[in-house]
Amino acid sequence: MGLKGWIDNLQGVTRAVTRGGSSTTAAAQPGEIEPDGPQFSPIEGVDLPTFTRVSHGLTSRGVTEEAPVLAYVEAQGIDPTKWQTIAEGWNERIIGDDAVKVRFGQLYFALDGAA
């Protein structure tokens, strides 16, 4: 997919889980999703909350070019050589599993109000 494709895909995923934009997201209340199944296992050591935080940082800053994406990822303590695998893996889970999608949405939009 490449990093540019991942950014485009992430923007689509975030639109799909906007508040009220998905019946799954709208129906879920915080705490309903127990992130303990195999679909929540870390990818290359990066769990869903960390992936969400980094993704939110990238999208909220409008970072879309490969070099700045990798620099930001590295500044967040993630090996930039693993980011594509991490990002593609989490995107696949978000798109393919409603529980992961809902939890990602909960975490992502909770960051909107964070400083």
Tab-separated table of N, CA and C in Angstrom:
chain	number	residue	atom	x	y	z
A	1	MET	N	0.822	-1.191	0.000
A	1	MET	CA	0.000	0.000	0.000
A	1	MET	C	0.861	1.249	0.000
A	2	GLY	N	1.964	1.251	0.687
A	2	GLY	CA	2.806	2.431	0.779
A	2	GLY	C	2.272	3.407	1.812
A	3	LEU	N	3.134	4.288	2.281
A	3	LEU	CA	2.726	5.209	3.334
A	3	LEU	C	1.671	6.192	2.871
A	4	LYS	N	1.746	6.677	1.653
A	4	LYS	CA	0.725	7.596	1.156
A	4	LYS	C	-0.620	6.893	1.116
A	5	GLY	N	-0.641	5.656	0.648
A	5	GLY	CA	-1.877	4.897	0.644
A	5	GLY	C	-2.403	4.666	2.053
A	6	TRP	N	-1.494	4.454	3.014
A	6	TRP	CA	-1.909	4.268	4.392
A	6	TRP	C	-2.557	5.538	4.929
A	7	ILE	N	-1.971	6.692	4.656
A	7	ILE	CA	-2.554	7.954	5.120
A	7	ILE	C	-3.946	8.132	4.519
A	8	ASP	N	-4.087	7.906	3.223
A	8	ASP	CA	-5.399	8.019	2.580
A	8	ASP	C	-6.389	7.052	3.210
A	9	ASN	N	-5.949	5.822	3.452
A	9	ASN	CA	-6.804	4.810	4.060
A	9	ASN	C	-7.189	5.216	5.478
A	10	LEU	N	-6.248	5.738	6.257
A	10	LEU	CA	-6.533	6.158	7.624
A	10	LEU	C	-7.568	7.274	7.631
A	11	GLN	N	-7.440	8.211	6.707
A	11	GLN	CA	-8.422	9.292	6.642
A	11	GLN	C	-9.809	8.733	6.344
A	12	GLY	N	-9.885	7.729	5.480
A	12	GLY	CA	-11.166	7.080	5.207
A	12	GLY	C	-11.693	6.335	6.420
A	13	VAL	N	-10.808	5.652	7.133
A	13	VAL	CA	-11.211	4.918	8.335
A	13	VAL	C	-11.736	5.887	9.383
A	14	THR	N	-11.048	7.003	9.583
A	14	THR	CA	-11.501	7.949	10.595
A	14	THR	C	-12.847	8.564	10.218
A	15	ARG	N	-13.076	8.790	8.936
A	15	ARG	CA	-14.401	9.276	8.511
A	15	ARG	C	-15.463	8.221	8.788
A	16	ALA	N	-15.112	6.952	8.594
A	16	ALA	CA	-16.076	5.866	8.791
A	16	ALA	C	-16.459	5.686	10.251
A	17	VAL	N	-15.593	6.094	11.173
A	17	VAL	CA	-15.893	5.913	12.594
A	17	VAL	C	-16.198	7.231	13.294
A	18	THR	N	-16.558	8.248	12.531
A	18	THR	CA	-16.899	9.528	13.151
A	18	THR	C	-18.093	9.365	14.058
A	19	ARG	N	-18.176	10.225	15.042
A	19	ARG	CA	-19.292	10.161	15.980
A	19	ARG	C	-20.603	10.244	15.227
A	20	GLY	N	-21.425	9.236	15.427
A	20	GLY	CA	-22.723	9.205	14.787
A	20	GLY	C	-22.673	8.759	13.331
A	21	GLY	N	-21.471	8.615	12.765
A	21	GLY	CA	-21.356	8.235	11.370
A	21	GLY	C	-21.472	6.751	11.140
A	22	SER	N	-21.406	5.984	12.191
A	22	SER	CA	-21.499	4.535	12.084
A	22	SER	C	-22.433	4.035	13.165
A	23	SER	N	-23.383	3.191	12.816
A	23	SER	CA	-24.290	2.671	13.826
A	23	SER	C	-23.527	1.868	14.864
A	24	THR	N	-22.451	1.214	14.444
A	24	THR	CA	-21.635	0.452	15.394
A	24	THR	C	-20.987	1.379	16.400
A	25	THR	N	-20.406	2.464	15.919
A	25	THR	CA	-19.744	3.414	16.804
A	25	THR	C	-20.758	4.124	17.675
A	26	ALA	N	-21.857	4.550	17.083
A	26	ALA	CA	-22.854	5.300	17.836
A	26	ALA	C	-23.468	4.447	18.938
A	27	ALA	N	-23.617	3.153	18.683
A	27	ALA	CA	-24.264	2.285	19.657
A	27	ALA	C	-23.331	1.888	20.788
A	28	ALA	N	-22.038	1.968	20.565
A	28	ALA	CA	-21.091	1.503	21.577
A	28	ALA	C	-20.844	2.581	22.612
A	29	GLN	N	-20.768	2.171	23.821
A	29	GLN	CA	-20.437	3.082	24.907
A	29	GLN	C	-19.031	2.743	25.388
A	30	PRO	N	-18.277	3.732	25.865
A	30	PRO	CA	-16.940	3.432	26.368
A	30	PRO	C	-17.009	2.308	27.403
A	31	GLY	N	-16.085	1.417	27.298
A	31	GLY	CA	-16.018	0.303	28.234
A	31	GLY	C	-16.745	-0.938	27.752
A	32	GLU	N	-17.589	-0.825	26.718
A	32	GLU	CA	-18.301	-1.994	26.217
A	32	GLU	C	-17.376	-2.949	25.482
A	33	ILE	N	-16.368	-2.431	24.838
A	33	ILE	CA	-15.444	-3.262	24.079
A	33	ILE	C	-14.296	-3.665	24.991
A	34	GLU	N	-14.151	-4.952	25.190
A	34	GLU	CA	-13.047	-5.464	25.997
A	34	GLU	C	-11.909	-5.825	25.058
A	35	PRO	N	-10.857	-5.015	25.042
A	35	PRO	CA	-9.760	-5.273	24.090
A	35	PRO	C	-8.826	-6.381	24.547
A	36	ASP	N	-9.360	-7.605	24.643
A	36	ASP	CA	-8.526	-8.706	25.098
A	36	ASP	C	-8.472	-9.870	24.123
A	37	GLY	N	-9.116	-9.756	22.978
A	37	GLY	CA	-9.079	-10.820	21.982
A	37	GLY	C	-7.822	-10.734	21.148
A	38	PRO	N	-7.574	-11.754	20.338
A	38	PRO	CA	-6.366	-11.771	19.510
A	38	PRO	C	-6.317	-10.619	18.510
A	39	GLN	N	-7.470	-10.082	18.125
A	39	GLN	CA	-7.485	-8.964	17.191
A	39	GLN	C	-6.916	-7.687	17.816
A	40	PHE	N	-6.736	-7.682	19.132
A	40	PHE	CA	-6.163	-6.529	19.826
A	40	PHE	C	-4.688	-6.739	20.187
A	41	SER	N	-4.112	-7.859	19.760
A	41	SER	CA	-2.697	-8.113	20.040
A	41	SER	C	-1.836	-7.067	19.354
A	42	PRO	N	-0.779	-6.610	20.030
A	42	PRO	CA	0.114	-5.624	19.402
A	42	PRO	C	0.703	-6.129	18.093
A	43	ILE	N	0.970	-5.207	17.210
A	43	ILE	CA	1.642	-5.490	15.946
A	43	ILE	C	3.018	-4.862	16.032
A	44	GLU	N	4.046	-5.687	15.920
A	44	GLU	CA	5.436	-5.214	16.055
A	44	GLU	C	5.613	-4.418	17.351
A	45	GLY	N	4.920	-4.856	18.414
A	45	GLY	CA	5.049	-4.219	19.714
A	45	GLY	C	4.192	-2.979	19.914
A	46	VAL	N	3.378	-2.618	18.927
A	46	VAL	CA	2.542	-1.413	19.020
A	46	VAL	C	1.090	-1.829	19.237
A	47	ASP	N	0.545	-1.427	20.399
A	47	ASP	CA	-0.836	-1.749	20.704
A	47	ASP	C	-1.784	-0.725	20.068
A	48	LEU	N	-3.074	-0.997	20.145
A	48	LEU	CA	-4.066	-0.123	19.516
A	48	LEU	C	-4.054	1.292	20.098
A	49	PRO	N	-3.976	1.476	21.431
A	49	PRO	CA	-3.921	2.852	21.939
A	49	PRO	C	-2.720	3.638	21.399
A	50	THR	N	-1.578	3.001	21.294
A	50	THR	CA	-0.392	3.691	20.768
A	50	THR	C	-0.573	3.999	19.290
A	51	PHE	N	-1.047	3.019	18.516
A	51	PHE	CA	-1.298	3.251	17.102
A	51	PHE	C	-2.287	4.400	16.911
A	52	THR	N	-3.322	4.413	17.714
A	52	THR	CA	-4.336	5.462	17.613
A	52	THR	C	-3.747	6.823	17.931
A	53	ARG	N	-2.962	6.902	18.993
A	53	ARG	CA	-2.342	8.175	19.382
A	53	ARG	C	-1.435	8.706	18.282
A	54	VAL	N	-0.606	7.841	17.715
A	54	VAL	CA	0.312	8.261	16.651
A	54	VAL	C	-0.472	8.637	15.395
A	55	SER	N	-1.470	7.846	15.052
A	55	SER	CA	-2.298	8.146	13.882
A	55	SER	C	-3.009	9.484	14.046
A	56	HIS	N	-3.543	9.720	15.220
A	56	HIS	CA	-4.224	10.988	15.492
A	56	HIS	C	-3.241	12.143	15.360
A	57	GLY	N	-2.046	11.957	15.886
A	57	GLY	CA	-1.021	13.004	15.770
A	57	GLY	C	-0.688	13.321	14.325
A	58	LEU	N	-0.575	12.291	13.517
A	58	LEU	CA	-0.266	12.496	12.100
A	58	LEU	C	-1.405	13.192	11.368
A	59	THR	N	-2.613	12.697	11.549
A	59	THR	CA	-3.738	13.268	10.807
A	59	THR	C	-4.086	14.660	11.302
A	60	SER	N	-4.011	14.902	12.597
A	60	SER	CA	-4.360	16.229	13.112
A	60	SER	C	-3.335	17.276	12.699
A	61	ARG	N	-2.119	16.853	12.411
A	61	ARG	CA	-1.070	17.769	11.951
A	61	ARG	C	-1.014	17.850	10.425
A	62	GLY	N	-1.794	17.016	9.763
A	62	GLY	CA	-1.803	17.010	8.302
A	62	GLY	C	-0.536	16.454	7.688
A	63	VAL	N	0.149	15.575	8.418
A	63	VAL	CA	1.393	14.980	7.929
A	63	VAL	C	1.034	13.875	6.938
A	64	THR	N	1.474	14.035	5.676
A	64	THR	CA	1.123	13.051	4.651
A	64	THR	C	2.304	12.574	3.822
A	65	GLU	N	3.429	13.228	3.930
A	65	GLU	CA	4.598	12.830	3.139
A	65	GLU	C	5.439	11.829	3.924
A	66	GLU	N	6.081	10.926	3.211
A	66	GLU	CA	6.788	9.814	3.841
A	66	GLU	C	7.841	10.249	4.859
A	67	ALA	N	8.731	11.152	4.505
A	67	ALA	CA	9.815	11.528	5.430
A	67	ALA	C	9.272	12.123	6.731
A	68	PRO	N	8.331	13.081	6.670
A	68	PRO	CA	7.785	13.602	7.924
A	68	PRO	C	7.000	12.558	8.728
A	69	VAL	N	6.299	11.646	8.039
A	69	VAL	CA	5.588	10.579	8.746
A	69	VAL	C	6.587	9.741	9.529
A	70	LEU	N	7.646	9.317	8.873
A	70	LEU	CA	8.639	8.466	9.535
A	70	LEU	C	9.366	9.199	10.650
A	71	ALA	N	9.626	10.480	10.458
A	71	ALA	CA	10.269	11.266	11.523
A	71	ALA	C	9.347	11.369	12.734
A	72	TYR	N	8.063	11.602	12.503
A	72	TYR	CA	7.100	11.699	13.608
A	72	TYR	C	6.991	10.360	14.338
A	73	VAL	N	6.882	9.284	13.573
A	73	VAL	CA	6.784	7.948	14.156
A	73	VAL	C	8.001	7.669	15.040
A	74	GLU	N	9.179	7.991	14.526
A	74	GLU	CA	10.408	7.766	15.305
A	74	GLU	C	10.420	8.622	16.564
A	75	ALA	N	9.949	9.859	16.472
A	75	ALA	CA	9.892	10.733	17.649
A	75	ALA	C	8.938	10.186	18.707
A	76	GLN	N	8.005	9.352	18.278
A	76	GLN	CA	7.057	8.727	19.207
A	76	GLN	C	7.588	7.411	19.779
A	77	GLY	N	8.827	7.076	19.442
A	77	GLY	CA	9.457	5.886	19.994
A	77	GLY	C	9.195	4.601	19.227
A	78	ILE	N	8.745	4.729	17.985
A	78	ILE	CA	8.448	3.551	17.163
A	78	ILE	C	9.494	3.453	16.057
A	79	ASP	N	9.979	2.252	15.831
A	79	ASP	CA	10.956	2.013	14.772
A	79	ASP	C	10.312	2.347	13.431
A	80	PRO	N	10.807	3.371	12.731
A	80	PRO	CA	10.176	3.767	11.473
A	80	PRO	C	10.234	2.692	10.383
A	81	THR	N	11.199	1.771	10.486
A	81	THR	CA	11.272	0.704	9.480
A	81	THR	C	10.127	-0.297	9.630
A	82	LYS	N	9.444	-0.267	10.779
A	82	LYS	CA	8.328	-1.183	11.025
A	82	LYS	C	6.971	-0.505	10.847
A	83	TRP	N	6.964	0.817	10.637
A	83	TRP	CA	5.700	1.545	10.633
A	83	TRP	C	4.731	1.069	9.557
A	84	GLN	N	5.200	0.806	8.365
A	84	GLN	CA	4.281	0.387	7.311
A	84	GLN	C	3.579	-0.911	7.687
A	85	THR	N	4.320	-1.869	8.223
A	85	THR	CA	3.728	-3.137	8.665
A	85	THR	C	2.724	-2.896	9.775
A	86	ILE	N	3.084	-2.043	10.723
A	86	ILE	CA	2.203	-1.709	11.845
A	86	ILE	C	0.925	-1.052	11.337
A	87	ALA	N	1.088	-0.037	10.511
A	87	ALA	CA	-0.057	0.729	10.023
A	87	ALA	C	-0.982	-0.126	9.164
A	88	GLU	N	-0.422	-0.887	8.264
A	88	GLU	CA	-1.258	-1.738	7.407
A	88	GLU	C	-1.974	-2.800	8.238
A	89	GLY	N	-1.280	-3.360	9.216
A	89	GLY	CA	-1.902	-4.381	10.067
A	89	GLY	C	-3.064	-3.833	10.870
A	90	TRP	N	-2.866	-2.680	11.506
A	90	TRP	CA	-3.959	-2.097	12.286
A	90	TRP	C	-5.099	-1.639	11.386
A	91	ASN	N	-4.783	-1.075	10.225
A	91	ASN	CA	-5.856	-0.673	9.306
A	91	ASN	C	-6.699	-1.869	8.891
A	92	GLU	N	-6.058	-2.996	8.589
A	92	GLU	CA	-6.796	-4.198	8.213
A	92	GLU	C	-7.719	-4.639	9.339
A	93	ARG	N	-7.216	-4.591	10.565
A	93	ARG	CA	-8.046	-5.000	11.704
A	93	ARG	C	-9.200	-4.014	11.920
A	94	ILE	N	-8.925	-2.724	11.792
A	94	ILE	CA	-9.970	-1.709	11.982
A	94	ILE	C	-11.070	-1.891	10.947
A	95	ILE	N	-10.685	-2.103	9.711
A	95	ILE	CA	-11.655	-2.267	8.639
A	95	ILE	C	-12.388	-3.601	8.752
A	96	GLY	N	-11.684	-4.646	9.180
A	96	GLY	CA	-12.245	-5.989	9.153
A	96	GLY	C	-12.920	-6.473	10.414
A	97	ASP	N	-12.828	-5.731	11.501
A	97	ASP	CA	-13.376	-6.210	12.770
A	97	ASP	C	-14.112	-5.065	13.459
A	98	ASP	N	-15.422	-5.232	13.657
A	98	ASP	CA	-16.214	-4.150	14.253
A	98	ASP	C	-15.749	-3.775	15.652
A	99	ALA	N	-15.316	-4.751	16.445
A	99	ALA	CA	-14.864	-4.439	17.805
A	99	ALA	C	-13.622	-3.546	17.761
A	100	VAL	N	-12.703	-3.842	16.864
A	100	VAL	CA	-11.490	-3.027	16.734
A	100	VAL	C	-11.866	-1.644	16.204
A	101	LYS	N	-12.776	-1.612	15.240
A	101	LYS	CA	-13.199	-0.323	14.674
A	101	LYS	C	-13.830	0.565	15.742
A	102	VAL	N	-14.694	-0.016	16.550
A	102	VAL	CA	-15.354	0.765	17.600
A	102	VAL	C	-14.336	1.259	18.615
A	103	ARG	N	-13.440	0.379	19.036
A	103	ARG	CA	-12.448	0.779	20.048
A	103	ARG	C	-11.523	1.849	19.475
A	104	PHE	N	-11.107	1.712	18.214
A	104	PHE	CA	-10.283	2.729	17.568
A	104	PHE	C	-11.026	4.067	17.573
A	105	GLY	N	-12.297	4.045	17.214
A	105	GLY	CA	-13.089	5.276	17.204
A	105	GLY	C	-13.176	5.900	18.583
A	106	GLN	N	-13.405	5.088	19.595
A	106	GLN	CA	-13.473	5.606	20.963
A	106	GLN	C	-12.161	6.272	21.356
A	107	LEU	N	-11.060	5.591	21.090
A	107	LEU	CA	-9.746	6.126	21.448
A	107	LEU	C	-9.410	7.370	20.629
A	108	TYR	N	-9.682	7.321	19.338
A	108	TYR	CA	-9.329	8.411	18.434
A	108	TYR	C	-10.069	9.697	18.798
A	109	PHE	N	-11.368	9.591	19.001
A	109	PHE	CA	-12.144	10.794	19.257
A	109	PHE	C	-11.983	11.299	20.688
A	110	ALA	N	-11.538	10.448	21.597
A	110	ALA	CA	-11.190	10.916	22.933
A	110	ALA	C	-9.977	11.845	22.868
A	111	LEU	N	-9.125	11.629	21.861
A	111	LEU	CA	-7.935	12.482	21.700
A	111	LEU	C	-8.274	13.851	21.137
A	112	ASP	N	-9.434	14.001	20.514
A	112	ASP	CA	-9.816	15.293	19.955
A	112	ASP	C	-9.863	16.387	21.017
A	113	GLY	N	-10.253	16.016	22.231
A	113	GLY	CA	-10.327	17.000	23.299
A	113	GLY	C	-9.061	17.095	24.123
A	114	ALA	N	-8.092	16.217	23.845
A	114	ALA	CA	-6.832	16.228	24.597
A	114	ALA	C	-5.947	17.359	24.135
A	115	ALA	N	-5.163	17.857	25.038
A	115	ALA	CA	-4.239	18.946	24.704
A	115	ALA	C	-3.059	18.435	23.932
